[in-house]
PDB file of C-alpha atoms in Angstrom:
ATOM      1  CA  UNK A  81      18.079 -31.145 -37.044  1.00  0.00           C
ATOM      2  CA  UNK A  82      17.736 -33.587 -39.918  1.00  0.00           C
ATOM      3  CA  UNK A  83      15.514 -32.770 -42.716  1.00  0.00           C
ATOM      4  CA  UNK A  84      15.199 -29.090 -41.429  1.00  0.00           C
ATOM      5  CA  UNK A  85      17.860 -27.135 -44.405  1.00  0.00           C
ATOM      6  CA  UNK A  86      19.695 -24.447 -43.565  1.00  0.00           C
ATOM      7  CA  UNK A  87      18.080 -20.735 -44.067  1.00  0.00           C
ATOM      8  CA  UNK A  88      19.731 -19.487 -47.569  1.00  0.00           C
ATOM      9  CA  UNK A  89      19.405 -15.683 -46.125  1.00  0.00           C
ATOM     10  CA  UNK A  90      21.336 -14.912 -43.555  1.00  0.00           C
ATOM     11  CA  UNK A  91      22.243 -11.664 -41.944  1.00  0.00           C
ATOM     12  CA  UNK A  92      25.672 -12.165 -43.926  1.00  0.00           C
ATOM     13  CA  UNK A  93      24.463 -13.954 -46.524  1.00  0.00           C
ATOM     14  CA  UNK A  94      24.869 -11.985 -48.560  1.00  0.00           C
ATOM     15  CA  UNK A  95      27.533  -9.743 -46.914  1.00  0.00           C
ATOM     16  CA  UNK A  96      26.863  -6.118 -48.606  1.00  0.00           C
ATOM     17  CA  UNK A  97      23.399  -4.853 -49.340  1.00  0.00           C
ATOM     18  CA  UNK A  98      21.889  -6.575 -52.731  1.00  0.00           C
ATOM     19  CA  UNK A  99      19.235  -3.817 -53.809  1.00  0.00           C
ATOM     20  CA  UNK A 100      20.216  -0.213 -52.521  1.00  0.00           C
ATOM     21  CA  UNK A 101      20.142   2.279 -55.405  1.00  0.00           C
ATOM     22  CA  UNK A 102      23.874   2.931 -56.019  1.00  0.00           C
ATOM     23  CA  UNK A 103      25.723   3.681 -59.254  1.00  0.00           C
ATOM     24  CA  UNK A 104      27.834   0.890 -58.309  1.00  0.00           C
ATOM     25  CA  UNK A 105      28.781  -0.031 -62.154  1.00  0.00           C
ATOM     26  CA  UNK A 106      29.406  -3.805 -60.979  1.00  0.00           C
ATOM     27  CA  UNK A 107      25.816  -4.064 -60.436  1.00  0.00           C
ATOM     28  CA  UNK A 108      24.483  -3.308 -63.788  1.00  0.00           C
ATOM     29  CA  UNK A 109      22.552  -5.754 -65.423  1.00  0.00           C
ATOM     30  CA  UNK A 110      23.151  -6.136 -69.443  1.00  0.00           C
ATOM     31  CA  UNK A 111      19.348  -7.035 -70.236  1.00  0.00           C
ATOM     32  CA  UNK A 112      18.355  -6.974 -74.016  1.00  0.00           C
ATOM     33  CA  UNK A 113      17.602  -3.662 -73.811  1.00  0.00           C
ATOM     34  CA  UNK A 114      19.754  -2.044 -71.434  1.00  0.00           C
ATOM     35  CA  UNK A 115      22.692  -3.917 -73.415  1.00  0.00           C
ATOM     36  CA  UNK A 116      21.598  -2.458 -76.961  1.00  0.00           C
ATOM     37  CA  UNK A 117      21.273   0.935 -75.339  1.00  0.00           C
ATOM     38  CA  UNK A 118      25.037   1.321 -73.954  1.00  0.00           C
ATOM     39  CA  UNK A 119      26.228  -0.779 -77.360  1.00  0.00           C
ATOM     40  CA  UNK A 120      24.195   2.011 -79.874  1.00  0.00           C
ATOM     41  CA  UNK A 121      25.485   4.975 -77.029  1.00  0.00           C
ATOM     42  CA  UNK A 122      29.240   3.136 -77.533  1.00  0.00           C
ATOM     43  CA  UNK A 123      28.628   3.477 -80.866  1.00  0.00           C
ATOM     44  CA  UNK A 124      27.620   7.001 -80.945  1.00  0.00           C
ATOM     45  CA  UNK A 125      30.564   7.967 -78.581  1.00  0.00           C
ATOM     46  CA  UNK A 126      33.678   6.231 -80.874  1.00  0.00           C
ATOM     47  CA  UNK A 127      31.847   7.326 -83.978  1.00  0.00           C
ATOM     48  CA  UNK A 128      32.433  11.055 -83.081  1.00  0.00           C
ATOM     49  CA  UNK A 129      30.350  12.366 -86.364  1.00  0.00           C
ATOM     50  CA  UNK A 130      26.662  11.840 -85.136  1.00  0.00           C
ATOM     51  CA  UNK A 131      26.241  14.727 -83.131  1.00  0.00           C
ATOM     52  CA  UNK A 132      23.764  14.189 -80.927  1.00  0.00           C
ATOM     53  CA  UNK A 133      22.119  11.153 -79.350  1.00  0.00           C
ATOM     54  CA  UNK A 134      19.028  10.063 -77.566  1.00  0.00           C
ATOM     55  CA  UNK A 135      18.419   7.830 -74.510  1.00  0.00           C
ATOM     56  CA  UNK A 136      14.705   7.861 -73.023  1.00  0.00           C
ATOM     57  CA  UNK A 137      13.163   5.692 -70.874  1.00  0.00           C
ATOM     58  CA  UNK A 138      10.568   5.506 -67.811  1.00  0.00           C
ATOM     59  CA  UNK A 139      11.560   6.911 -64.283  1.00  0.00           C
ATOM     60  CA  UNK A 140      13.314   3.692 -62.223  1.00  0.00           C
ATOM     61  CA  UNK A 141      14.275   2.224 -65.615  1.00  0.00           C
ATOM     62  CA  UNK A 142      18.108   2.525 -65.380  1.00  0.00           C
ATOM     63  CA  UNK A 143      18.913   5.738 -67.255  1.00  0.00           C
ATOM     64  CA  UNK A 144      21.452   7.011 -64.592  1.00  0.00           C
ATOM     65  CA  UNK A 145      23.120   3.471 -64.328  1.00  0.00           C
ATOM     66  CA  UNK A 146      23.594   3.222 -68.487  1.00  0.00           C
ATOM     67  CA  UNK A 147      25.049   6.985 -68.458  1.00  0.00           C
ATOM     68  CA  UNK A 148      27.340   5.821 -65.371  1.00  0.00           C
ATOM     69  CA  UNK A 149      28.582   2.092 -67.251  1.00  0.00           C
ATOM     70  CA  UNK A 150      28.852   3.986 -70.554  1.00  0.00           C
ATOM     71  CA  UNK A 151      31.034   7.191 -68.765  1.00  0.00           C
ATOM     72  CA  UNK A 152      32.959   4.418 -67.293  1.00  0.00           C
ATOM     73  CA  UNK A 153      34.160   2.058 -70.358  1.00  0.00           C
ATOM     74  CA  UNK A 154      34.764   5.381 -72.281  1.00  0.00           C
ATOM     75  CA  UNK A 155      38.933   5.692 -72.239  1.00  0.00           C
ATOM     76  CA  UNK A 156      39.721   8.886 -70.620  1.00  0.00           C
ATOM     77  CA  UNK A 157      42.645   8.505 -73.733  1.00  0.00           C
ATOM     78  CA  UNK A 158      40.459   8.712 -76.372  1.00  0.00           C
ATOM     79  CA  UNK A 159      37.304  10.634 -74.645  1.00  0.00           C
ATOM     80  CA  UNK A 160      37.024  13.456 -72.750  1.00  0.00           C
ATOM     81  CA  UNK A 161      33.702  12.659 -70.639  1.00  0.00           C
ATOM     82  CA  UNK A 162      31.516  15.356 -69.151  1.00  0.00           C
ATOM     83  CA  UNK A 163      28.861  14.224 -67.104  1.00  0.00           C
ATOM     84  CA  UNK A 164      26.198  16.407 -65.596  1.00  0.00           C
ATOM     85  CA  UNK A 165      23.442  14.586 -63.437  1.00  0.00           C
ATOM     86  CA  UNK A 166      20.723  17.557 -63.027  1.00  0.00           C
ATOM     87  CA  UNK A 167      19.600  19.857 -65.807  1.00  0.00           C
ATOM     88  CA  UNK A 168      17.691  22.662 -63.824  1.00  0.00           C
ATOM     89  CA  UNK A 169      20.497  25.053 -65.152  1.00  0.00           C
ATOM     90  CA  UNK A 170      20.278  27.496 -67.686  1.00  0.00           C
ATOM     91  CA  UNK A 171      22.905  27.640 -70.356  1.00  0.00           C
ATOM     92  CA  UNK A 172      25.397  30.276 -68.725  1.00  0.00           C
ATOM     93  CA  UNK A 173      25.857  27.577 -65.718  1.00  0.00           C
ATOM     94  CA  UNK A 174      26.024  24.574 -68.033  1.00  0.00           C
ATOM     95  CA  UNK A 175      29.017  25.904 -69.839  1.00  0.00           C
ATOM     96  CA  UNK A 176      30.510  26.434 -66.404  1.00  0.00           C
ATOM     97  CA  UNK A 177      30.130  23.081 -65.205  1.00  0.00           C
ATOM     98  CA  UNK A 178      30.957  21.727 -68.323  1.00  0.00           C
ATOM     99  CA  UNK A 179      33.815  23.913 -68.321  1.00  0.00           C
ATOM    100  CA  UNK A 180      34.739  22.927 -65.057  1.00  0.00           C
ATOM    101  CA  UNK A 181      34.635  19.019 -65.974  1.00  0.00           C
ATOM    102  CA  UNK A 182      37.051  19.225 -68.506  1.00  0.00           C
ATOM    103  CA  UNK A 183      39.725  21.541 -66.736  1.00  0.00           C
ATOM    104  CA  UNK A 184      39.157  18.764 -63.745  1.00  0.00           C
ATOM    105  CA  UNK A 185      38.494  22.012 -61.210  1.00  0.00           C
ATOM    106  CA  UNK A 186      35.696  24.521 -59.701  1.00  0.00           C
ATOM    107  CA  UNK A 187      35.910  27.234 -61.841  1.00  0.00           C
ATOM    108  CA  UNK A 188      34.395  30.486 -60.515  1.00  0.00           C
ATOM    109  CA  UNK A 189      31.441  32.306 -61.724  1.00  0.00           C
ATOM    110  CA  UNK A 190      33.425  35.536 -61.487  1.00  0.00           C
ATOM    111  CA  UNK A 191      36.090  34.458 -63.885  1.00  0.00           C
ATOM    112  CA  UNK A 192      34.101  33.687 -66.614  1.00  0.00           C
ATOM    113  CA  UNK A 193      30.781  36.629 -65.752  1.00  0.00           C
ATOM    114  CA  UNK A 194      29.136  36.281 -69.131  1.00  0.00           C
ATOM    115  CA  UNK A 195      27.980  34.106 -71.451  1.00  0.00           C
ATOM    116  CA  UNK A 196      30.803  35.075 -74.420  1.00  0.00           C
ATOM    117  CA  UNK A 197      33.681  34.755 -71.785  1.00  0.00           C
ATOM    118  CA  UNK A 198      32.630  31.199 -71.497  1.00  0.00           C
ATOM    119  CA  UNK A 199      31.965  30.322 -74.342  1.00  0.00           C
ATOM    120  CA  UNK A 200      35.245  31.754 -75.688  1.00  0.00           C
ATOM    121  CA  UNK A 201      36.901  29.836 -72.978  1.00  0.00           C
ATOM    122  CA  UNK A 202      34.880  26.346 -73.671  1.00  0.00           C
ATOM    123  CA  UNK A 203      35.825  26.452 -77.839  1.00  0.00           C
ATOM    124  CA  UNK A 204      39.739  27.256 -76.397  1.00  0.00           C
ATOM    125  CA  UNK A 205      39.766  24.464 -74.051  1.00  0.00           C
ATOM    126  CA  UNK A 206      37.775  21.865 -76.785  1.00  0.00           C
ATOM    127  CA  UNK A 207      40.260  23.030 -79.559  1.00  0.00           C
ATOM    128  CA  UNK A 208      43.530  22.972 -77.294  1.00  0.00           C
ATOM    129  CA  UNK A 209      43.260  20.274 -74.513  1.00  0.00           C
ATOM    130  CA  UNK A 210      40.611  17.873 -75.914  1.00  0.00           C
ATOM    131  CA  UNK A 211      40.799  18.268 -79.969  1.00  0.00           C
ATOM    132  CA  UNK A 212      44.454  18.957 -79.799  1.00  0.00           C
ATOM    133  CA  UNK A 213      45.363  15.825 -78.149  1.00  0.00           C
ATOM    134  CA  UNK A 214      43.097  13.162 -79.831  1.00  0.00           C
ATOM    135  CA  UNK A 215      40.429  13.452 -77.670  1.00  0.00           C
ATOM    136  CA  UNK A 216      36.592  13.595 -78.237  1.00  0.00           C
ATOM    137  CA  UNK A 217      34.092  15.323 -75.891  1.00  0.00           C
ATOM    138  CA  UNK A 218      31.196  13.877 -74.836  1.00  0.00           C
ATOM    139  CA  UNK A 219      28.397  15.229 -72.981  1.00  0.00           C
ATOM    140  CA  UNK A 220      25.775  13.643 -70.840  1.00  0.00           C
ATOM    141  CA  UNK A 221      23.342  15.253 -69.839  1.00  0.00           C
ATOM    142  CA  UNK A 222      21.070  12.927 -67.520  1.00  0.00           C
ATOM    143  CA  UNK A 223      17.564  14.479 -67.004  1.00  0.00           C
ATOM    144  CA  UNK A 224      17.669  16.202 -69.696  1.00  0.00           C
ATOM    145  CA  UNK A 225      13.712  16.735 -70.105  1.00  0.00           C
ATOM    146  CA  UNK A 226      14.110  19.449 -67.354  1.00  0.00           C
ATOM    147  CA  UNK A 227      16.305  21.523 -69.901  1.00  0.00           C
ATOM    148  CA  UNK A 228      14.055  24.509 -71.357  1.00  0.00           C
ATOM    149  CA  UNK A 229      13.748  25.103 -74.802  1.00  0.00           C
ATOM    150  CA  UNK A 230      16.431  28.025 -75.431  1.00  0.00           C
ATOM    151  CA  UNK A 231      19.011  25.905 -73.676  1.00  0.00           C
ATOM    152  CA  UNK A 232      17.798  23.009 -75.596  1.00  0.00           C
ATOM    153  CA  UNK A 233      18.758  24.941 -79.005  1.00  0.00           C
ATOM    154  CA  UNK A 234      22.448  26.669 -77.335  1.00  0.00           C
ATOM    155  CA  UNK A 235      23.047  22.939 -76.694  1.00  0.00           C
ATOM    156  CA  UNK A 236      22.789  21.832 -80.146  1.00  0.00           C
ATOM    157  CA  UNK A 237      24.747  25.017 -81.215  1.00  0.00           C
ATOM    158  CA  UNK A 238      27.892  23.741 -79.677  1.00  0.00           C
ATOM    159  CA  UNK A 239      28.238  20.647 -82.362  1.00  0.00           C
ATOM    160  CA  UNK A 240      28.403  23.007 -84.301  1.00  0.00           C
ATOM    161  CA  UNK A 241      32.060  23.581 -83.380  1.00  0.00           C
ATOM    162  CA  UNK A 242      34.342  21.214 -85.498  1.00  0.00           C
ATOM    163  CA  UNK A 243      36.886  21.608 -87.920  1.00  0.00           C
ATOM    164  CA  UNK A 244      36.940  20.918 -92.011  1.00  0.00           C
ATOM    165  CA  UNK A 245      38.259  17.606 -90.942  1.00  0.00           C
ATOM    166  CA  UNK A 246      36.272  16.404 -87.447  1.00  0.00           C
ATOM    167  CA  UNK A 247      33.879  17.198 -85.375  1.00  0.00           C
ATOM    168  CA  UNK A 248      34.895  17.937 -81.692  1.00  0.00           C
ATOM    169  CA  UNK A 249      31.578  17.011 -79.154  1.00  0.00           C
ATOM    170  CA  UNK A 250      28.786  14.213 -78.930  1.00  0.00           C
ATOM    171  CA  UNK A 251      25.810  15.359 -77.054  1.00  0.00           C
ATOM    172  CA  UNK A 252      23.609  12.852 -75.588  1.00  0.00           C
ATOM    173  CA  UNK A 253      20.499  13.704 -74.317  1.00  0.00           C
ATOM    174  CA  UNK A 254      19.665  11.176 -71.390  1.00  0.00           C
ATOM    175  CA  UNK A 255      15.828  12.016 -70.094  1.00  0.00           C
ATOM    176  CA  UNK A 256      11.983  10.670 -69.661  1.00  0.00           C
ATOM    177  CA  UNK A 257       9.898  10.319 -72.351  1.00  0.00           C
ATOM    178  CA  UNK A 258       8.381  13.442 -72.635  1.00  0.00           C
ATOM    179  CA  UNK A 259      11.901  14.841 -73.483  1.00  0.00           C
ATOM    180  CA  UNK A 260      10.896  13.479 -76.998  1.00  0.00           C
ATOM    181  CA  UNK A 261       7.918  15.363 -77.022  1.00  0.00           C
ATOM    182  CA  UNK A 262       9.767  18.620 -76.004  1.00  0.00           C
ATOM    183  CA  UNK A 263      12.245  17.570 -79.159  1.00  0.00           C
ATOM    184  CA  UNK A 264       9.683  17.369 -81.905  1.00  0.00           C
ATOM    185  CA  UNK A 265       8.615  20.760 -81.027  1.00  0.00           C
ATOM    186  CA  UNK A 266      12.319  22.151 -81.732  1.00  0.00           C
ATOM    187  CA  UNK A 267      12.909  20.598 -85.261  1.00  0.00           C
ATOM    188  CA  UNK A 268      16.126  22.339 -85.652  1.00  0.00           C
ATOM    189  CA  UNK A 269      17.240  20.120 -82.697  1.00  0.00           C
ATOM    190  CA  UNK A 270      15.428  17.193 -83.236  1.00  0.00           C
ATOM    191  CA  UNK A 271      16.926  16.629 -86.741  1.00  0.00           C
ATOM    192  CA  UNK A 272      20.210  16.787 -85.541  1.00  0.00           C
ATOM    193  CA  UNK A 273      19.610  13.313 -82.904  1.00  0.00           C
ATOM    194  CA  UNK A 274      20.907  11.044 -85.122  1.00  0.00           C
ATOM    195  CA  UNK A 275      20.438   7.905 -83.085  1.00  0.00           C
ATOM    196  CA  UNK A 276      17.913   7.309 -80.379  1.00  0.00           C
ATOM    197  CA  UNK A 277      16.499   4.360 -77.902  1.00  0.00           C
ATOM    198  CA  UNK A 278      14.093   3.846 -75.796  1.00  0.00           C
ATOM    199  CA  UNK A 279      14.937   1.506 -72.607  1.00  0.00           C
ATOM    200  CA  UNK A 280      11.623  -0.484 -71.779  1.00  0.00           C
ATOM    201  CA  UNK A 281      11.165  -2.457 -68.470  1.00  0.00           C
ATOM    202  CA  UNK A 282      12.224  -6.122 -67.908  1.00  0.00           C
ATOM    203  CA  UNK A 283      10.534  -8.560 -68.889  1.00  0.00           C
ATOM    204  CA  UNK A 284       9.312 -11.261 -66.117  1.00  0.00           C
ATOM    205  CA  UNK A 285      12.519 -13.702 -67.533  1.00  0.00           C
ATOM    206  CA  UNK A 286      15.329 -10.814 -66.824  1.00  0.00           C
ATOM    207  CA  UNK A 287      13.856  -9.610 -64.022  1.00  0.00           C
ATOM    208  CA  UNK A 288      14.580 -13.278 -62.169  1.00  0.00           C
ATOM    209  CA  UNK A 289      18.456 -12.643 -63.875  1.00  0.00           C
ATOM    210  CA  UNK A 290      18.347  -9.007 -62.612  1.00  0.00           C
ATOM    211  CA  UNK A 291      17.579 -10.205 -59.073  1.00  0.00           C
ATOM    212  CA  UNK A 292      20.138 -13.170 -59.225  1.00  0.00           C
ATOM    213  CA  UNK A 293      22.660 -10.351 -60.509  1.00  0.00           C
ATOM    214  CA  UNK A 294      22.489  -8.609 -57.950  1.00  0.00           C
ATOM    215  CA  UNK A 295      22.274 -11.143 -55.462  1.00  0.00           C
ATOM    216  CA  UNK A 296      25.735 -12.418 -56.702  1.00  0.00           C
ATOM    217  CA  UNK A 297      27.762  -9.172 -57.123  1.00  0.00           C
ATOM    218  CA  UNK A 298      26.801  -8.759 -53.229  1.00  0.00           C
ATOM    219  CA  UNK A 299      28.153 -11.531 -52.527  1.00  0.00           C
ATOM    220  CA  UNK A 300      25.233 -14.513 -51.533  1.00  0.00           C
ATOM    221  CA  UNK A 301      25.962 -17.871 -51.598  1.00  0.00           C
ATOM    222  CA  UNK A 302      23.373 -20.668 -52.287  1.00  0.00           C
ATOM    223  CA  UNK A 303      20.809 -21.117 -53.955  1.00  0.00           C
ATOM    224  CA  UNK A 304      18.601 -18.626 -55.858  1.00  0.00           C
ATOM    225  CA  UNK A 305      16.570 -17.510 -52.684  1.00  0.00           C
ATOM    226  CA  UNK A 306      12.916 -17.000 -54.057  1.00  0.00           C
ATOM    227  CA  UNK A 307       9.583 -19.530 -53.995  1.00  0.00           C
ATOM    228  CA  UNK A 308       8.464 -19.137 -57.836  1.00  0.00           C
ATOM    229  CA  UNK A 309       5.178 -17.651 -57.173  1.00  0.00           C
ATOM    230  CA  UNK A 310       7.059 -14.913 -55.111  1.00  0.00           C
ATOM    231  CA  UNK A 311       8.858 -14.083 -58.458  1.00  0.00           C
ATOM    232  CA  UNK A 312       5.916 -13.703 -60.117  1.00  0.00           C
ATOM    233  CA  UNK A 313       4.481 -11.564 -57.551  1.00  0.00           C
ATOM    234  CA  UNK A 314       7.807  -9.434 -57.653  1.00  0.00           C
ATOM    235  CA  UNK A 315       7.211  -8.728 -61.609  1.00  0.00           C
ATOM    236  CA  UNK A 316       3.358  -7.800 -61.756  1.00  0.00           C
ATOM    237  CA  UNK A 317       3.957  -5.341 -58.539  1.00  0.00           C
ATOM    238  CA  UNK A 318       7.123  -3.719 -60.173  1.00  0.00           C
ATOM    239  CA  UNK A 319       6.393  -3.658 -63.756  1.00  0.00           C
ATOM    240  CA  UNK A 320       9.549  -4.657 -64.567  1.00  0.00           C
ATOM    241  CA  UNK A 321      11.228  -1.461 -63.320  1.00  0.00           C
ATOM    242  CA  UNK A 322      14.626  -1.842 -61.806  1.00  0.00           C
ATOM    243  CA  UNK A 323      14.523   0.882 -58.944  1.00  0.00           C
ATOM    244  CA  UNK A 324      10.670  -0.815 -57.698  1.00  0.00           C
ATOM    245  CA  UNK A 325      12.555  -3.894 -58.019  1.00  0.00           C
ATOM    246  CA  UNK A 326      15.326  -2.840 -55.446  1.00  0.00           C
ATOM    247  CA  UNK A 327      12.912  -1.207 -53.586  1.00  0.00           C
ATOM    248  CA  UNK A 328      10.116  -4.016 -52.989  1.00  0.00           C
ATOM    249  CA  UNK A 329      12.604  -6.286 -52.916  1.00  0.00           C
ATOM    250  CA  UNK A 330      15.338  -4.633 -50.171  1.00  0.00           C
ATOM    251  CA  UNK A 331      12.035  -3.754 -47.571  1.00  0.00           C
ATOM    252  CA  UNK A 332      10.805  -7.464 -47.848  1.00  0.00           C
ATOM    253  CA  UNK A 333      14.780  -9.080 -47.561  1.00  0.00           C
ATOM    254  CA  UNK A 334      14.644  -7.063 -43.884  1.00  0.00           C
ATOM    255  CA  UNK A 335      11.124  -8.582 -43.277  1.00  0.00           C
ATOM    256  CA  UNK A 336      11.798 -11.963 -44.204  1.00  0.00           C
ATOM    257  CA  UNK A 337      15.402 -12.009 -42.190  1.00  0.00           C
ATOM    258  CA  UNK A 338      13.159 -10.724 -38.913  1.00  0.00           C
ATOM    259  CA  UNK A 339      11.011 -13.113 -39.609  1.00  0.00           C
ATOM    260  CA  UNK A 340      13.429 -15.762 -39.957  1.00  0.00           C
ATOM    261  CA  UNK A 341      12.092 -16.817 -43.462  1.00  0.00           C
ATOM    262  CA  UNK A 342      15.303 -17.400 -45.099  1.00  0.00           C
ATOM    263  CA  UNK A 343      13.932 -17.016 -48.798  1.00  0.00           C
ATOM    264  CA  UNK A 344      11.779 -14.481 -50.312  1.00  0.00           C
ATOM    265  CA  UNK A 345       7.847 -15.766 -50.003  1.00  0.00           C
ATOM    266  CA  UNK A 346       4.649 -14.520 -51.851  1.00  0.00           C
ATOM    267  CA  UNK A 347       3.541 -13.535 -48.266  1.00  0.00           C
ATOM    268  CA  UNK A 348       6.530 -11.507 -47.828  1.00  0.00           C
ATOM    269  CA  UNK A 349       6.417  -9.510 -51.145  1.00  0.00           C
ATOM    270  CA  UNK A 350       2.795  -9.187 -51.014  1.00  0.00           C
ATOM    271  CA  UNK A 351       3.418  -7.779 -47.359  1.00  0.00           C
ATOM    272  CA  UNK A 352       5.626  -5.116 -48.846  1.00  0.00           C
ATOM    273  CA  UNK A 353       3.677  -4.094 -52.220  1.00  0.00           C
ATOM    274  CA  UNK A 354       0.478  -3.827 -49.655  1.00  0.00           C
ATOM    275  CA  UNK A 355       2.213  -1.303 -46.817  1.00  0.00           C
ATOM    276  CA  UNK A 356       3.648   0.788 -49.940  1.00  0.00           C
ATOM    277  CA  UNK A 357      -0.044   0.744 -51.633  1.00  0.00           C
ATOM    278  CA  UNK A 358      -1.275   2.026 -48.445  1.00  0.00           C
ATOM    279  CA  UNK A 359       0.694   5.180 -47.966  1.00  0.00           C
ATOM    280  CA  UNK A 360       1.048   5.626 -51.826  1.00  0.00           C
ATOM    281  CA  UNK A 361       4.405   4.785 -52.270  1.00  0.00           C
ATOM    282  CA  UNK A 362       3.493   2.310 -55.283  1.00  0.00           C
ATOM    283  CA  UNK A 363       1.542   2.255 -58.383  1.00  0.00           C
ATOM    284  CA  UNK A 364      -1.850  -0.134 -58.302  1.00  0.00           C
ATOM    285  CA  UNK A 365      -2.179  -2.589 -60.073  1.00  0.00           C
ATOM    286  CA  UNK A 366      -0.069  -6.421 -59.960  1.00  0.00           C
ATOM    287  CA  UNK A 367      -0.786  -8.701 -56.788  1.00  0.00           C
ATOM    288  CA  UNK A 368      -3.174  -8.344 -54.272  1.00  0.00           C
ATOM    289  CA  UNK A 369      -2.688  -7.654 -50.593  1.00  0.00           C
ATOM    290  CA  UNK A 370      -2.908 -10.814 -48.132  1.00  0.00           C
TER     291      UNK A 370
END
C-alpha cells in the first residue's frame, strides 16, 4: 500500500544472527579504545623485548574478542601464538597446554609427570622450534585474574629464558580488574608488565557504530534500523558494554520481528531491559520499565 514503507527487519534481513556472542573476528569493532588496545598489544608482540603485558577491562567489555583479533593478525611466520582461554590451572598443567600449543598436539600427562620434565621439554621446544627458526612466543593468557599467586610468579620466571642476544616469550596477562590488584601485591611481577591498558565501555557515539557493525557484517540491508530514543535507551541500560549490548539487543530483534515492528523501538528495548531486571539478569540502573 502507498505510504505504508517496507519493514527494514525481516526474518532474512539480515540473513545470519547480528548479536550472538561469537569470536567471529569479522565482527570486532575497532572503537577508540578497543583499537589502541590491540595496536599497544601489536606493539608489545613485534617488539619481543617487553616481557610482559597487561590487558584489563570489565566483564562483557571485549577482552576475549581483542586476544582472538590480536592471535589472529599475529603471522604464524614470525610468532608462535599460544592461547589459553581459562586459567583455573596450576602451573604443572599450564606448561602442558602450553606445551601442547606449540608442538600443535595433546601431549600426555604421563610423558611429561613432573614439573622439571616439562619444563626441560618447554625451554627445548622454545630454543629449537620457535627461537631456532625466527619465531617469537607469545602467550595469552585470557582470565588471567583466576591465576593464584605462585603461578603468577612461575609465569614471570619463564621470560626469564632468552639468550645474550633476544629474548624468546611475551606474556600477556588478559583479565578483570582486580587482576591489577592481585599484581601490585607481587612486585617482582608487577615490575616486569611493561605496558598495560585498560579497555573502558563505549561511549553512547560507538555504541550506535558498534550496533551498525554488526548489523552489516551479518549481512542487513537498509537503513540503520533503530528510532533514536531507542538508541539512547540501548546505551543507559547496557553501560556501554558490548556483551549487554548483544544481549539486550538479540532478545528485543526476536520481539520486535514477532511483533512485526520492523525497527528496534524504545518500547521494545525497554520490554527487554524490564523482563531481565525482573529475574536479575541485568544491572539497575538506565531506562525505566514501560
Amino acid at each position: 500500500m502507498a505510504g505504508i514503507p517496507e519493514p527494514l527487519l525481516t526474518a532474512h534481513n539480515p540473513p545470519a544472527p547480528p548479536f550472538d556472542n561469537t569470536r567471529d573476528t569479522r565482527y570486532f569493532f575497532p572503537s577508540a579504545g578497543h583499537a589502541e588496545a590491540l595496536s599497544r598489544l601489536m606493539f608489545l608482540a613485534e617488539d619481543r623485548n617487553m616481557g610482559m603485558g597487561l590487558l584489563t577491562g570489565e566483564i562483557g567489555s571485549g577482552k576475549t574478542m581483542l586476544r582472538t583479533v590480536l592471535h589472529a593478525r599475529l603471522s604464524p611466520e614470525t610468532h608462535t601464538r599460544v592461547s589459553i582461554e581459562n586459567s583455573l590451572l596450576g602451573f604443572d598443567d599450564l606448561l602442558l597446554e602450553i606445551l601442547s600449543q606449540i608442538q600443535g598436539q595433546r601431549l600426555r600427562a604421563a610423558d611429561y609427570p613432573d614439573r622439571y620434565s616439562r619444563l626441560a621439554a618447554f625451554k627445548r621446544v622454545l630454543t629449537e622450534q620457535v627461537a631456532g627458526h625466527g619465531r617469537h612466543l607469545v602467550i595469552l593468557l585470557d582470565e588471567a585474574q583466576q591465576l593464584d599467586l605462585p603461578c603468577l610468579e612461575s609465569v614471570k620466571g619463564l621470560t626469564n629464558i632468552a639468550s645474550e642476544r633476544q629474548n624468546f616469550l611475551t606474556v600477556i596477562l588478559v583479565g578483570q580488574p582486580e587482576l591489577r590488584e592481585r599484581l601490585q601485591g607481587l612486585p617482582q611481577v608487577d615490575q616486569r608488565v611493561s605496558l598495560r591498558f585498560h579497555l573502558a565501555a563505549l561511549t553512547v557515539d560507538e555504541t550506535r557504530e558498534y550496533v551498525r557493525h554488526r548489523l552489516s557484517v551479518s549481512g542487513y540491508q537498509g537503513e540503520f534500523p533503530f528510532e533514536p530514543a531507542a538508541l539512547e535507551a540501548l546505551f543507559r541500560a547496557s553501560r556501554g558494554i558490548p556483551r549487554e549490548v548483544n544481549r539486550i539487543c538479540k532478545i528485543a530483534l526476536a520481539h520486535l520481528l514477532t511483533a512485526g515492528l520492523g525497527r528496534f523501538t524504545t518500547d521494545a528495548i525497554a520490554t527487554v531491559v524490564a523482563d531481565l531486571r525482573r529475574h536479575g539478569g541485568l544491572f539497575d540502573g538506565g531506562i525505566d520499565p514501560p
